[in-house]
Short mmCIF file of C-alpha atoms and ligand atoms in Angstrom, two decimals:
data_model
loop_
_atom_site.label_atom_id
_atom_site.label_comp_id
_atom_site.label_asym_id
_atom_site.label_seq_id
_atom_site.Cartn_x
_atom_site.Cartn_y
_atom_site.Cartn_z
CA UNK A 176 22.19 -3.75 -12.04
CA UNK A 177 21.53 -2.45 -8.61
CA UNK A 178 20.32 -5.25 -6.42
CA UNK A 179 19.75 -3.03 -3.41
CA UNK A 180 17.26 -0.18 -3.21
CA UNK A 181 18.72 3.19 -4.11
CA UNK A 182 20.17 4.99 -1.07
CA UNK A 183 17.83 7.85 -1.88
CA UNK A 184 14.76 5.83 -1.01
CA UNK A 185 14.57 7.59 2.33
CA UNK A 186 10.80 8.03 2.31
CA UNK A 187 9.88 4.51 1.48
CA UNK A 188 12.77 2.88 3.38
CA UNK A 189 11.69 4.63 6.58
CA UNK A 190 8.16 3.32 6.24
CA UNK A 191 7.55 0.14 8.31
CA UNK A 192 6.48 -1.67 5.13
CA UNK A 193 10.11 -1.42 3.94
CA UNK A 194 11.74 -3.02 6.97
CA UNK A 195 13.32 -6.35 6.13
CA UNK A 196 15.48 -7.43 3.19
CA UNK A 197 15.97 -4.61 0.72
CA UNK A 198 18.02 -6.84 -1.56
CA UNK A 199 15.83 -8.04 -4.44
CA UNK A 200 16.88 -11.43 -5.83
CA UNK A 201 17.90 -10.80 -9.45
CA UNK A 202 16.75 -7.21 -9.41
CA UNK A 203 17.23 -6.39 -13.10
CA UNK A 204 13.57 -5.67 -13.93
CA UNK A 205 12.44 -3.45 -11.08
CA UNK A 206 9.69 -0.81 -11.16
CA UNK A 207 8.88 2.02 -11.43
CA UNK A 208 11.03 3.49 -14.20
CA UNK A 209 11.45 6.73 -16.07
CA UNK A 210 9.90 6.27 -19.53
CA UNK A 211 12.20 8.02 -22.02
CA UNK A 212 9.60 8.69 -24.68
CA UNK A 213 11.97 9.07 -27.63
CA UNK A 214 13.69 5.76 -26.73
CA UNK A 215 10.44 3.77 -26.61
CA UNK A 216 9.98 1.44 -29.59
CA UNK A 217 6.69 1.39 -31.55
CA UNK A 218 5.35 -2.18 -31.84
CA UNK A 219 2.55 -2.54 -34.39
CA UNK A 220 1.71 -5.98 -32.94
CA UNK A 221 0.43 -4.36 -29.73
CA UNK A 222 -3.36 -4.56 -29.63
CA UNK A 223 -5.91 -2.22 -28.04
CA UNK A 224 -6.62 -2.90 -24.37
CA UNK A 225 -9.85 -4.79 -23.72
CA UNK A 226 -11.24 -4.16 -20.23
CA UNK A 227 -14.51 -5.77 -19.17
CA UNK A 228 -15.20 -4.65 -15.59
CA UNK A 229 -18.38 -5.59 -13.70
CA UNK A 230 -19.18 -2.99 -10.97
CA UNK A 231 -21.06 -5.73 -9.07
CA UNK A 232 -17.70 -7.34 -8.23
CA UNK A 233 -16.63 -4.29 -6.19
CA UNK A 234 -16.49 -5.30 -2.51
CA UNK A 235 -14.61 -3.01 -0.13
CA UNK A 236 -12.20 -0.13 0.36
CA UNK A 237 -9.49 -0.23 3.01
CA UNK A 238 -6.39 1.48 4.33
CA UNK A 239 -3.47 -0.98 4.30
CA UNK A 240 -1.06 1.45 5.94
CA UNK A 241 0.64 2.41 2.66
CA UNK A 242 -2.22 3.33 0.31
CA UNK A 243 -5.95 2.71 0.12
CA UNK A 244 -7.19 -0.22 -1.93
CA UNK A 245 -10.55 -0.85 -3.63
CA UNK A 246 -10.88 -4.63 -3.78
CA UNK A 247 -12.86 -6.73 -6.22
CA UNK A 248 -14.24 -10.26 -6.10
CA UNK A 249 -11.70 -12.17 -8.20
CA UNK A 250 -13.09 -15.68 -7.66
CA UNK A 251 -14.27 -15.77 -11.31
CA UNK A 252 -13.52 -14.06 -14.62
CA UNK A 253 -16.07 -11.28 -14.05
CA UNK A 254 -13.86 -8.17 -14.19
CA UNK A 255 -11.13 -8.83 -16.70
CA UNK A 256 -8.35 -7.32 -18.82
CA UNK A 257 -7.05 -8.80 -22.05
CA UNK A 258 -5.50 -7.63 -25.30
CA UNK A 259 -2.77 -4.99 -25.35
CA UNK A 260 0.58 -6.79 -24.86
CA UNK A 261 -1.10 -9.68 -23.05
CA UNK A 262 -1.43 -13.26 -24.31
CA UNK A 263 -3.79 -14.35 -21.53
CA UNK A 264 -6.88 -13.13 -19.67
CA UNK A 265 -6.20 -11.28 -16.41
CA UNK A 266 -8.60 -10.79 -13.49
CA UNK A 267 -8.94 -7.43 -11.68
CA UNK A 268 -8.24 -7.85 -7.97
CA UNK A 269 -7.74 -4.28 -6.73
CA UNK A 270 -6.83 -0.74 -7.57
CA UNK A 271 -4.95 1.85 -5.51
CA UNK A 272 -3.04 5.10 -5.90
CA UNK A 273 0.34 6.67 -5.08
CA UNK A 274 0.62 10.41 -4.38
CA UNK A 275 2.82 13.17 -2.94
CA UNK A 276 2.51 15.68 -0.14
CA UNK A 277 2.44 18.37 -2.83
CA UNK A 278 1.12 18.47 -6.40
CA UNK A 279 4.74 18.73 -7.62
CA UNK A 280 5.39 15.00 -7.21
CA UNK A 281 3.70 11.72 -6.27
CA UNK A 282 3.69 9.44 -9.30
CA UNK A 283 5.89 6.33 -9.45
CA UNK A 284 6.55 6.25 -13.20
CA UNK A 285 7.79 9.40 -14.89
CA UNK A 286 7.68 10.54 -18.52
CA UNK A 287 11.04 12.04 -19.55
CA UNK A 288 11.63 12.62 -15.82
CA UNK A 289 8.31 14.48 -15.52
CA UNK A 290 6.57 13.74 -12.23
CA UNK A 291 2.78 13.77 -11.88
CA UNK A 292 0.91 14.50 -8.63
CA UNK A 293 -0.41 10.93 -8.42
CA UNK A 294 -0.68 7.60 -10.22
CA UNK A 295 -3.49 5.01 -10.32
CA UNK A 296 -2.66 1.29 -10.45
CA UNK A 297 -5.27 -1.27 -11.56
CA UNK A 298 -3.91 -4.67 -10.52
CA UNK A 299 -4.83 -7.87 -12.42
CA UNK A 300 -3.56 -11.47 -12.26
CA UNK A 301 -3.28 -14.15 -14.97
CA UNK A 302 -6.33 -16.40 -14.50
CA UNK A 303 -5.49 -18.52 -17.55
CA UNK A 304 -2.32 -19.81 -15.87
CA UNK A 305 -2.89 -19.44 -12.11
CA UNK A 306 -5.77 -19.92 -9.66
CA UNK A 307 -4.92 -17.30 -7.05
CA UNK A 308 -3.35 -13.82 -6.96
CA UNK A 309 -0.90 -15.07 -4.31
CA UNK A 310 0.31 -17.70 -6.78
CA UNK A 311 0.50 -15.37 -9.77
CA UNK A 312 2.41 -12.67 -7.85
CA UNK A 313 5.47 -14.97 -7.79
CA UNK A 314 5.45 -15.72 -11.53
CA UNK A 315 7.09 -13.85 -14.42
CA UNK A 316 3.83 -13.59 -16.40
CA UNK A 317 1.61 -13.48 -13.36
CA UNK A 318 0.42 -9.87 -13.14
CA UNK A 319 -0.67 -6.98 -15.36
CA UNK A 320 -0.92 -3.50 -13.87
CA UNK A 321 -2.45 -0.53 -15.71
CA UNK A 322 -0.86 2.75 -14.63
CA UNK A 323 -2.73 6.03 -15.17
CA UNK A 324 -1.21 9.44 -14.38
CA UNK A 325 -3.34 11.97 -12.48
CA UNK A 326 -3.09 15.71 -13.10
CA UNK A 327 -4.74 18.46 -11.03
CA UNK A 328 -7.59 20.18 -12.87
CA UNK A 329 -11.30 19.73 -13.01
CA UNK A 330 -13.12 17.58 -10.47
CA UNK A 331 -13.41 13.92 -11.47
CA UNK A 332 -17.09 13.08 -10.94
CA UNK A 333 -16.54 9.30 -10.99
CA UNK A 334 -13.79 9.55 -8.35
CA UNK A 335 -15.97 11.49 -5.92
CA UNK A 336 -17.82 8.37 -4.62
CA UNK A 337 -14.42 6.97 -3.65
CA UNK A 338 -13.22 10.28 -2.14
CA UNK A 339 -16.39 10.44 0.00
CA UNK A 340 -15.55 7.01 1.46
CA UNK A 341 -12.01 7.94 2.56
CA UNK A 342 -12.81 9.67 5.89
CA UNK A 343 -14.23 6.33 7.09
CA UNK A 344 -10.87 4.58 6.50
CA UNK A 345 -8.55 7.31 7.81
CA UNK A 346 -6.48 4.90 9.89
CA UNK A 347 -4.34 1.89 8.91
CA UNK A 348 -6.40 -1.30 9.07
CA UNK A 349 -9.81 0.32 8.65
CA UNK A 350 -12.14 -1.14 6.03
CA UNK A 351 -15.65 -0.30 4.85
CA UNK A 352 -18.03 -1.88 2.39
CA UNK A 353 -17.74 -0.27 -1.04
CA UNK A 354 -19.91 -1.57 -3.86
CA UNK A 355 -21.07 -0.93 -7.40
CA UNK A 356 -18.01 1.07 -8.42
CA UNK A 357 -16.98 0.77 -12.08
CA UNK A 358 -13.19 1.28 -12.31
CA UNK A 359 -13.55 1.91 -16.05
CA UNK A 360 -14.64 5.44 -15.10
CA UNK A 361 -11.05 6.06 -13.94
CA UNK A 362 -9.51 5.17 -17.31
CA UNK A 363 -8.68 7.94 -19.77
CA UNK A 364 -10.89 8.28 -22.85
CA UNK A 365 -8.04 7.03 -25.03
CA UNK A 366 -6.82 3.60 -23.86
CA UNK A 367 -5.30 2.68 -27.24
CA UNK A 368 -2.10 4.66 -26.60
CA UNK A 369 0.18 3.21 -23.93
CA UNK A 370 3.72 2.13 -23.11
CA UNK A 371 4.45 -1.39 -21.90
CA UNK A 372 7.48 -3.06 -20.30
CA UNK A 373 8.34 -5.97 -18.02
CA UNK A 374 8.82 -4.93 -14.40
CA UNK A 375 7.97 -5.56 -10.79
CA UNK A 376 5.71 -4.68 -7.93
CA UNK A 377 6.73 -1.28 -6.55
CA UNK A 378 6.24 -2.36 -2.93
CA UNK A 379 7.28 -5.54 -1.12
CA UNK A 380 7.51 -8.33 -2.14
CA UNK A 381 8.86 -6.40 -5.21
CA UNK A 382 8.50 -9.58 -7.29
CA UNK A 383 9.37 -9.27 -10.99
CA UNK A 384 6.00 -10.54 -12.14
CA UNK A 385 4.38 -7.47 -13.71
CA UNK A 386 3.60 -6.57 -17.30
CA UNK A 387 3.24 -2.80 -16.92
CA UNK A 388 0.80 -0.92 -19.18
CA UNK A 389 1.23 2.84 -18.64
CA UNK A 390 -1.42 5.04 -20.28
CA UNK A 391 -0.25 7.95 -22.43
CA UNK A 392 -3.35 10.02 -21.59
CA UNK A 393 -3.77 11.18 -17.99
CA UNK A 394 -6.98 11.80 -16.05
CA UNK A 395 -7.80 15.01 -14.19
CA UNK A 396 -8.83 15.26 -10.54
CA UNK A 397 -9.39 18.41 -8.48
CA UNK A 398 -6.97 19.84 -5.93
CA UNK A 399 -9.60 19.21 -3.22
CA UNK A 400 -10.02 15.56 -4.23
CA UNK A 401 -6.25 15.00 -3.93
CA UNK A 402 -6.27 16.81 -0.57
CA UNK A 403 -8.64 14.13 0.76
CA UNK A 404 -6.09 11.43 -0.29
CA UNK A 405 -3.57 13.31 1.88
CA UNK A 406 -5.96 13.30 4.85
CA UNK A 407 -5.44 9.54 5.19
CA UNK A 408 -2.96 8.26 7.76
CA UNK A 409 -0.16 5.67 7.58
CA UNK A 410 -0.82 4.92 11.25
CA UNK A 411 -3.48 2.99 13.13
CA UNK A 412 -5.86 4.67 15.60
CA UNK A 413 -3.92 3.16 18.54
CA UNK A 414 -0.56 4.68 17.60
CA UNK A 415 0.59 7.70 19.56
CA UNK A 416 2.13 9.56 16.63
CA UNK A 417 -0.17 9.97 13.63
CA UNK A 418 1.60 10.25 10.25
CA UNK A 419 -0.09 11.62 7.11
CA UNK A 420 -0.29 9.19 4.22
CA UNK A 421 1.75 11.11 1.63
CA UNK A 422 4.78 10.34 -0.58
CA UNK A 423 3.80 6.65 -0.77
CA UNK A 424 5.78 6.11 -3.96
CA UNK A 425 8.98 4.27 -4.83
CA UNK A 426 11.82 6.04 -6.63
CA UNK A 427 12.58 5.12 -10.23
CA UNK A 428 14.69 2.00 -10.73
CA UNK A 429 17.45 1.24 -13.28
CA UNK A 430 16.18 0.20 -16.72
CA UNK A 431 18.92 -2.46 -17.01
CA UNK A 432 18.72 -2.60 -20.80
CA UNK A 433 14.99 -3.20 -20.96
CA UNK A 434 13.01 -1.95 -23.97
CA UNK A 435 9.85 0.06 -23.40
CA UNK A 436 7.42 -0.52 -26.27
CA UNK A 437 4.71 1.91 -27.39
CA UNK A 438 1.37 1.06 -28.98
CA UNK A 439 1.47 4.29 -30.96
CA UNK A 440 4.00 5.86 -33.30
C1 LIG B 644 2.02 -11.84 -1.83
C2 LIG B 644 1.25 -10.61 -1.49
O1 LIG B 644 1.68 -9.59 -2.37
C3 LIG B 644 0.96 -8.44 -2.37
O2 LIG B 644 0.01 -8.30 -1.64
C4 LIG B 644 1.44 -7.40 -3.35
C5 LIG B 644 0.39 -6.32 -3.52
C6 LIG B 644 0.81 -5.26 -4.53
C7 LIG B 644 0.05 -5.08 -5.67
C8 LIG B 644 0.41 -4.08 -6.59
C9 LIG B 644 1.53 -3.29 -6.35
S1 LIG B 644 1.98 -2.04 -7.49
N1 LIG B 644 2.23 -0.68 -6.70
O3 LIG B 644 3.24 -2.49 -8.09
O4 LIG B 644 0.85 -1.90 -8.41
C10 LIG B 644 2.31 -3.48 -5.23
C11 LIG B 644 1.95 -4.48 -4.30
ZN1 LIG B 645 0.92 0.76 -6.98
#
């Protein structure tokens, strides 16, 4: 399988984050992918997801120059994910989004090549086996990321608190305190139906350490809420040329014979 990023990754390759080695050691379980729905395999052993998030562990929101991240205190098993395809307990460390410059594209995963305007990633690490995220990120069973597609429609009331905080972190490197936010409000009502496969981080270090759990049901956000995402900047306040934070997604990667399992038939 391709061990070097697709030539078409112009957007992401041009972004400073992508400078450096684009060859991924191994490189046969990269993410994101196109989920071909009719080729996914129903697995009756897959359990419902069990999320137990404590809003009191929410700490800050910041612009890392590629997306914005809401970070959680992951020094104890206070906000956790288990069940689904997972054998262990995983600790929530952050969530972030990927989006486009237009509503026509922006998601990282696709469903039968269908693009969504944005995609939410809730990032967890295996606290049964490892003691730090930085350790788990290098291990095959180290991470679990829940992916949720966003569609443009009615305003998402739970998201608005986060949207209202974005103007304060417009530039790369800015951070503000952000507390008492329950990420469960961003999950779809149905979390029993999902696809799962073994993949990687979609940004450097691109390590193949992620059990992906992609929700079948999307959430709706308003056009105006997405427009505020696009008002963020890739660049720091000191830089001469300001660049809008849009199209911060990676192109789909080769499946390389992997099976995508579904929790529903
Ligand atoms: C060793 C430090 O590694 C990191 O900070 C990786 C952070 C990171 C977390 C999640 C993702 S995603 N888009 O695949 O959900 C990409 C990168
Ligand atoms: Zn992501």
